[in-house]
Amino acid sequence: MSTSTLSPELTGQYQFDTAHSRLGFVARHAMVTKVYGAFNEWEGSAYLDAADPSKSHAKVTVQVASVDTRNEQRDGHLRTNDFFDAPAFPLITFTSTAVEQVGATEFRVTGDLTIKDVTRSITIDFEYTGSAKDAFGAERAGFEGRTVVNRKDYGINFNAVLEAGGVMVSEKITLEFDISAVKVTPAA
């Protein structure tokens, strides 16, 4: 385990600024190209401990119906029971179970990802991208992360075989996280 190089001022409770953050995904389509998507409605929070990152934790809740791939027909299909089944399973959640610092600005966050009432442990590699006071005086911290999951592990099994071989949608999905976290100032 690396010794923390984070500024002690980073320690504290944070809310994720969803207007300046992105929860996205990438899937291979028809074996030849990638489709990029995101969830537009979600919320998250974290506690960061700069001196001992293992005491840090995070939680995210995503509104499944907010899926957005910039194609309404595809988004509508993703909301059906072929994929996410948004009416029956309206939320995706992630709750961290462990945080490990693995480099000067690199962290490994392990936690429980729940999609369609299936919960599996995943690990996300994050990079701390910096901190700053914004124009309104709020302290911000930035993190970028990614991991790969198999959608079939969560009961998302729909596919179509292509005439030339292969399948329409890849099983492996890359999850991408660009997080702007705003430090919560305790009430006076």
PDB file of C-alpha atoms in Angstrom:
ATOM      1  CA  MET A   1       0.000   0.000   0.000  1.00  0.00           C
ATOM      2  CA  SER A   2       1.270   3.440  -0.907  1.00  0.00           C
ATOM      3  CA  THR A   3       1.547   6.230   1.610  1.00  0.00           C
ATOM      4  CA  SER A   4      -1.051   8.873   0.917  1.00  0.00           C
ATOM      5  CA  THR A   5       0.219  11.945  -0.911  1.00  0.00           C
ATOM      6  CA  LEU A   6      -3.123  13.716  -0.737  1.00  0.00           C
ATOM      7  CA  SER A   7      -3.436  17.081   0.969  1.00  0.00           C
ATOM      8  CA  PRO A   8      -4.995  16.758   4.452  1.00  0.00           C
ATOM      9  CA  GLU A   9      -7.495  19.482   3.439  1.00  0.00           C
ATOM     10  CA  LEU A  10      -9.183  16.941   1.144  1.00  0.00           C
ATOM     11  CA  THR A  11     -10.531  14.971   4.099  1.00  0.00           C
ATOM     12  CA  GLY A  12     -14.281  15.390   4.444  1.00  0.00           C
ATOM     13  CA  GLN A  13     -17.744  14.636   3.126  1.00  0.00           C
ATOM     14  CA  TYR A  14     -18.500  15.272  -0.570  1.00  0.00           C
ATOM     15  CA  GLN A  15     -21.538  15.373  -2.843  1.00  0.00           C
ATOM     16  CA  PHE A  16     -21.044  14.527  -6.502  1.00  0.00           C
ATOM     17  CA  ASP A  17     -21.832  17.444  -8.807  1.00  0.00           C
ATOM     18  CA  THR A  18     -23.840  15.613 -11.445  1.00  0.00           C
ATOM     19  CA  ALA A  19     -23.958  18.673 -13.720  1.00  0.00           C
ATOM     20  CA  HIS A  20     -20.161  18.526 -14.017  1.00  0.00           C
ATOM     21  CA  SER A  21     -19.715  14.742 -13.842  1.00  0.00           C
ATOM     22  CA  ARG A  22     -20.430  11.789 -16.109  1.00  0.00           C
ATOM     23  CA  LEU A  23     -21.401   8.173 -15.492  1.00  0.00           C
ATOM     24  CA  GLY A  24     -20.932   6.528 -18.844  1.00  0.00           C
ATOM     25  CA  PHE A  25     -20.552   3.212 -20.597  1.00  0.00           C
ATOM     26  CA  VAL A  26     -19.138   1.877 -23.834  1.00  0.00           C
ATOM     27  CA  ALA A  27     -20.369  -1.235 -25.669  1.00  0.00           C
ATOM     28  CA  ARG A  28     -19.101  -2.783 -28.882  1.00  0.00           C
ATOM     29  CA  HIS A  29     -21.895  -2.759 -31.507  1.00  0.00           C
ATOM     30  CA  ALA A  30     -22.089  -5.176 -34.460  1.00  0.00           C
ATOM     31  CA  MET A  31     -18.490  -6.185 -33.705  1.00  0.00           C
ATOM     32  CA  VAL A  32     -17.126  -3.145 -35.578  1.00  0.00           C
ATOM     33  CA  THR A  33     -17.867   0.050 -33.682  1.00  0.00           C
ATOM     34  CA  LYS A  34     -18.519   1.365 -30.206  1.00  0.00           C
ATOM     35  CA  VAL A  35     -21.685   2.915 -28.815  1.00  0.00           C
ATOM     36  CA  TYR A  36     -21.203   5.451 -26.017  1.00  0.00           C
ATOM     37  CA  GLY A  37     -23.878   6.161 -23.467  1.00  0.00           C
ATOM     38  CA  ALA A  38     -24.456   7.760 -20.100  1.00  0.00           C
ATOM     39  CA  PHE A  39     -27.013   8.074 -17.336  1.00  0.00           C
ATOM     40  CA  ASN A  40     -28.301  11.626 -16.971  1.00  0.00           C
ATOM     41  CA  GLU A  41     -30.067  11.312 -13.593  1.00  0.00           C
ATOM     42  CA  TRP A  42     -28.069  10.070 -10.642  1.00  0.00           C
ATOM     43  CA  GLU A  43     -26.689  11.139  -7.299  1.00  0.00           C
ATOM     44  CA  GLY A  44     -23.699  10.212  -5.236  1.00  0.00           C
ATOM     45  CA  SER A  45     -21.649  11.057  -2.215  1.00  0.00           C
ATOM     46  CA  ALA A  46     -18.308  10.123  -0.730  1.00  0.00           C
ATOM     47  CA  TYR A  47     -16.249  10.509   2.382  1.00  0.00           C
ATOM     48  CA  LEU A  48     -12.561  11.064   1.617  1.00  0.00           C
ATOM     49  CA  ASP A  49      -9.851  10.437   4.201  1.00  0.00           C
ATOM     50  CA  ALA A  50      -6.585  11.875   2.862  1.00  0.00           C
ATOM     51  CA  ALA A  51      -4.423  10.462   5.662  1.00  0.00           C
ATOM     52  CA  ASP A  52      -5.886   6.950   5.444  1.00  0.00           C
ATOM     53  CA  PRO A  53      -7.679   6.363   2.124  1.00  0.00           C
ATOM     54  CA  SER A  54      -8.844   2.932   3.345  1.00  0.00           C
ATOM     55  CA  LYS A  55     -11.339   4.824   5.551  1.00  0.00           C
ATOM     56  CA  SER A  56     -12.882   6.483   2.480  1.00  0.00           C
ATOM     57  CA  HIS A  57     -16.196   5.312   1.026  1.00  0.00           C
ATOM     58  CA  ALA A  58     -18.710   6.219  -1.692  1.00  0.00           C
ATOM     59  CA  LYS A  59     -22.273   5.540  -2.762  1.00  0.00           C
ATOM     60  CA  VAL A  60     -24.053   6.170  -6.086  1.00  0.00           C
ATOM     61  CA  THR A  61     -27.705   5.743  -7.111  1.00  0.00           C
ATOM     62  CA  VAL A  62     -28.647   5.872 -10.813  1.00  0.00           C
ATOM     63  CA  GLN A  63     -32.091   6.321 -12.387  1.00  0.00           C
ATOM     64  CA  VAL A  64     -32.125   3.617 -15.083  1.00  0.00           C
ATOM     65  CA  ALA A  65     -34.741   5.419 -17.219  1.00  0.00           C
ATOM     66  CA  SER A  66     -32.245   8.266 -17.718  1.00  0.00           C
ATOM     67  CA  VAL A  67     -30.074   6.129 -20.030  1.00  0.00           C
ATOM     68  CA  ASP A  68     -28.924   8.212 -22.991  1.00  0.00           C
ATOM     69  CA  THR A  69     -27.044   6.993 -26.063  1.00  0.00           C
ATOM     70  CA  ARG A  70     -28.157   9.934 -28.241  1.00  0.00           C
ATOM     71  CA  ASN A  71     -30.608   7.649 -30.075  1.00  0.00           C
ATOM     72  CA  GLU A  72     -34.152   7.598 -28.679  1.00  0.00           C
ATOM     73  CA  GLN A  73     -35.078   4.289 -30.332  1.00  0.00           C
ATOM     74  CA  ARG A  74     -32.023   2.554 -28.844  1.00  0.00           C
ATOM     75  CA  ASP A  75     -32.598   4.224 -25.462  1.00  0.00           C
ATOM     76  CA  GLY A  76     -36.191   2.984 -25.468  1.00  0.00           C
ATOM     77  CA  HIS A  77     -34.980  -0.552 -26.192  1.00  0.00           C
ATOM     78  CA  LEU A  78     -32.403  -0.323 -23.388  1.00  0.00           C
ATOM     79  CA  ARG A  79     -35.218   0.549 -20.952  1.00  0.00           C
ATOM     80  CA  THR A  80     -37.168  -2.644 -21.825  1.00  0.00           C
ATOM     81  CA  ASN A  81     -36.785  -6.062 -20.234  1.00  0.00           C
ATOM     82  CA  ASP A  82     -34.414  -7.032 -23.086  1.00  0.00           C
ATOM     83  CA  PHE A  83     -31.823  -4.929 -21.247  1.00  0.00           C
ATOM     84  CA  PHE A  84     -32.329  -2.906 -18.030  1.00  0.00           C
ATOM     85  CA  ASP A  85     -36.103  -3.387 -17.529  1.00  0.00           C
ATOM     86  CA  ALA A  86     -36.403   0.120 -16.085  1.00  0.00           C
ATOM     87  CA  PRO A  87     -40.075  -0.245 -14.994  1.00  0.00           C
ATOM     88  CA  ALA A  88     -39.280  -3.282 -12.813  1.00  0.00           C
ATOM     89  CA  PHE A  89     -35.755  -2.241 -11.761  1.00  0.00           C
ATOM     90  CA  PRO A  90     -35.660   1.566 -11.745  1.00  0.00           C
ATOM     91  CA  LEU A  91     -32.332   1.926  -9.907  1.00  0.00           C
ATOM     92  CA  ILE A  92     -28.708   0.897 -10.313  1.00  0.00           C
ATOM     93  CA  THR A  93     -26.654   1.276  -7.144  1.00  0.00           C
ATOM     94  CA  PHE A  94     -23.001   1.122  -6.187  1.00  0.00           C
ATOM     95  CA  THR A  95     -21.770   1.055  -2.591  1.00  0.00           C
ATOM     96  CA  SER A  96     -18.056   0.864  -1.912  1.00  0.00           C
ATOM     97  CA  THR A  97     -16.721  -1.809   0.427  1.00  0.00           C
ATOM     98  CA  ALA A  98     -12.986  -1.013   0.265  1.00  0.00           C
ATOM     99  CA  VAL A  99     -10.661   1.742  -0.938  1.00  0.00           C
ATOM    100  CA  GLU A 100      -6.974   1.143  -1.508  1.00  0.00           C
ATOM    101  CA  GLN A 101      -4.333   3.623  -2.587  1.00  0.00           C
ATOM    102  CA  VAL A 102      -2.133   1.915  -5.218  1.00  0.00           C
ATOM    103  CA  GLY A 103      -0.027   4.875  -6.402  1.00  0.00           C
ATOM    104  CA  ALA A 104       0.591   8.539  -5.716  1.00  0.00           C
ATOM    105  CA  THR A 105      -2.756   9.511  -7.283  1.00  0.00           C
ATOM    106  CA  GLU A 106      -4.231   6.090  -8.099  1.00  0.00           C
ATOM    107  CA  PHE A 107      -6.884   4.312  -6.078  1.00  0.00           C
ATOM    108  CA  ARG A 108      -8.689   0.997  -6.341  1.00  0.00           C
ATOM    109  CA  VAL A 109     -12.301   1.171  -5.173  1.00  0.00           C
ATOM    110  CA  THR A 110     -14.103  -2.121  -4.627  1.00  0.00           C
ATOM    111  CA  GLY A 111     -17.822  -2.255  -4.031  1.00  0.00           C
ATOM    112  CA  ASP A 112     -21.201  -3.799  -4.670  1.00  0.00           C
ATOM    113  CA  LEU A 113     -22.811  -2.961  -8.013  1.00  0.00           C
ATOM    114  CA  THR A 114     -26.514  -3.822  -8.204  1.00  0.00           C
ATOM    115  CA  ILE A 115     -28.297  -3.994 -11.562  1.00  0.00           C
ATOM    116  CA  LYS A 116     -31.712  -5.702 -11.951  1.00  0.00           C
ATOM    117  CA  ASP A 117     -31.528  -6.870  -8.306  1.00  0.00           C
ATOM    118  CA  VAL A 118     -28.275  -8.745  -8.996  1.00  0.00           C
ATOM    119  CA  THR A 119     -25.395  -7.613  -6.798  1.00  0.00           C
ATOM    120  CA  ARG A 120     -21.787  -8.367  -7.653  1.00  0.00           C
ATOM    121  CA  SER A 121     -18.517  -7.050  -6.358  1.00  0.00           C
ATOM    122  CA  ILE A 122     -16.540  -4.966  -8.842  1.00  0.00           C
ATOM    123  CA  THR A 123     -13.278  -3.039  -8.643  1.00  0.00           C
ATOM    124  CA  ILE A 124     -12.826   0.358 -10.262  1.00  0.00           C
ATOM    125  CA  ASP A 125      -9.436   1.950 -10.828  1.00  0.00           C
ATOM    126  CA  PHE A 126      -9.580   5.700 -10.170  1.00  0.00           C
ATOM    127  CA  GLU A 127      -7.120   8.501 -10.662  1.00  0.00           C
ATOM    128  CA  TYR A 128      -7.295  11.611  -8.500  1.00  0.00           C
ATOM    129  CA  THR A 129      -7.142  14.438 -11.071  1.00  0.00           C
ATOM    130  CA  GLY A 130      -6.796  17.362  -8.693  1.00  0.00           C
ATOM    131  CA  SER A 131      -8.652  19.785  -6.475  1.00  0.00           C
ATOM    132  CA  ALA A 132      -9.489  23.474  -6.577  1.00  0.00           C
ATOM    133  CA  LYS A 133     -11.733  26.116  -5.104  1.00  0.00           C
ATOM    134  CA  ASP A 134     -14.366  27.021  -7.698  1.00  0.00           C
ATOM    135  CA  ALA A 135     -15.714  30.501  -8.531  1.00  0.00           C
ATOM    136  CA  PHE A 136     -18.319  30.170  -5.760  1.00  0.00           C
ATOM    137  CA  GLY A 137     -15.768  29.245  -3.082  1.00  0.00           C
ATOM    138  CA  ALA A 138     -16.627  25.529  -3.003  1.00  0.00           C
ATOM    139  CA  GLU A 139     -13.817  23.006  -2.647  1.00  0.00           C
ATOM    140  CA  ARG A 140     -13.845  20.478  -5.501  1.00  0.00           C
ATOM    141  CA  ALA A 141     -11.977  17.228  -6.046  1.00  0.00           C
ATOM    142  CA  GLY A 142     -11.838  15.355  -9.354  1.00  0.00           C
ATOM    143  CA  PHE A 143     -11.581  11.640 -10.072  1.00  0.00           C
ATOM    144  CA  GLU A 144     -11.602   9.589 -13.272  1.00  0.00           C
ATOM    145  CA  GLY A 145     -12.192   5.866 -13.272  1.00  0.00           C
ATOM    146  CA  ARG A 146     -13.059   2.895 -15.388  1.00  0.00           C
ATOM    147  CA  THR A 147     -13.725  -0.799 -15.175  1.00  0.00           C
ATOM    148  CA  VAL A 148     -15.100  -3.571 -17.377  1.00  0.00           C
ATOM    149  CA  VAL A 149     -18.108  -5.718 -16.441  1.00  0.00           C
ATOM    150  CA  ASN A 150     -19.906  -8.554 -18.177  1.00  0.00           C
ATOM    151  CA  ARG A 151     -23.528  -7.497 -18.679  1.00  0.00           C
ATOM    152  CA  LYS A 152     -24.692 -11.136 -18.570  1.00  0.00           C
ATOM    153  CA  ASP A 153     -23.544 -11.281 -14.931  1.00  0.00           C
ATOM    154  CA  TYR A 154     -26.489  -8.944 -14.238  1.00  0.00           C
ATOM    155  CA  GLY A 155     -29.118 -10.780 -16.291  1.00  0.00           C
ATOM    156  CA  ILE A 156     -28.784  -8.490 -19.329  1.00  0.00           C
ATOM    157  CA  ASN A 157     -28.727 -11.277 -21.892  1.00  0.00           C
ATOM    158  CA  PHE A 158     -30.379  -9.930 -25.066  1.00  0.00           C
ATOM    159  CA  ASN A 159     -28.386 -10.313 -28.269  1.00  0.00           C
ATOM    160  CA  ALA A 160     -28.751 -11.025 -31.963  1.00  0.00           C
ATOM    161  CA  VAL A 161     -26.438 -13.106 -34.120  1.00  0.00           C
ATOM    162  CA  LEU A 162     -25.066 -11.260 -37.137  1.00  0.00           C
ATOM    163  CA  GLU A 163     -25.236 -12.744 -40.628  1.00  0.00           C
ATOM    164  CA  ALA A 164     -21.452 -12.560 -40.999  1.00  0.00           C
ATOM    165  CA  GLY A 165     -20.915 -14.080 -37.536  1.00  0.00           C
ATOM    166  CA  GLY A 166     -20.507 -12.505 -34.165  1.00  0.00           C
ATOM    167  CA  VAL A 167     -23.180 -10.743 -32.170  1.00  0.00           C
ATOM    168  CA  MET A 168     -24.929  -7.371 -32.157  1.00  0.00           C
ATOM    169  CA  VAL A 169     -23.890  -6.246 -28.637  1.00  0.00           C
ATOM    170  CA  SER A 170     -20.704  -7.127 -26.760  1.00  0.00           C
ATOM    171  CA  GLU A 171     -20.952  -8.899 -23.417  1.00  0.00           C
ATOM    172  CA  LYS A 172     -18.140  -6.784 -21.986  1.00  0.00           C
ATOM    173  CA  ILE A 173     -19.157  -3.233 -21.136  1.00  0.00           C
ATOM    174  CA  THR A 174     -16.692  -0.543 -20.085  1.00  0.00           C
ATOM    175  CA  LEU A 175     -17.985   1.696 -17.310  1.00  0.00           C
ATOM    176  CA  GLU A 176     -16.515   5.208 -17.205  1.00  0.00           C
ATOM    177  CA  PHE A 177     -16.614   7.696 -14.336  1.00  0.00           C
ATOM    178  CA  ASP A 178     -15.664  11.385 -14.485  1.00  0.00           C
ATOM    179  CA  ILE A 179     -16.470  12.763 -11.062  1.00  0.00           C
ATOM    180  CA  SER A 180     -16.464  16.303  -9.759  1.00  0.00           C
ATOM    181  CA  ALA A 181     -17.026  16.108  -6.004  1.00  0.00           C
ATOM    182  CA  VAL A 182     -17.946  19.181  -3.957  1.00  0.00           C
ATOM    183  CA  LYS A 183     -16.937  19.278  -0.318  1.00  0.00           C
ATOM    184  CA  VAL A 184     -19.893  19.656   2.020  1.00  0.00           C
ATOM    185  CA  THR A 185     -19.392  22.470   4.491  1.00  0.00           C
ATOM    186  CA  PRO A 186     -20.873  21.663   7.904  1.00  0.00           C
ATOM    187  CA  ALA A 187     -23.660  23.979   9.023  1.00  0.00           C
ATOM    188  CA  ALA A 188     -22.515  26.638  11.472  1.00  0.00           C
TER     189      ALA A 188
END
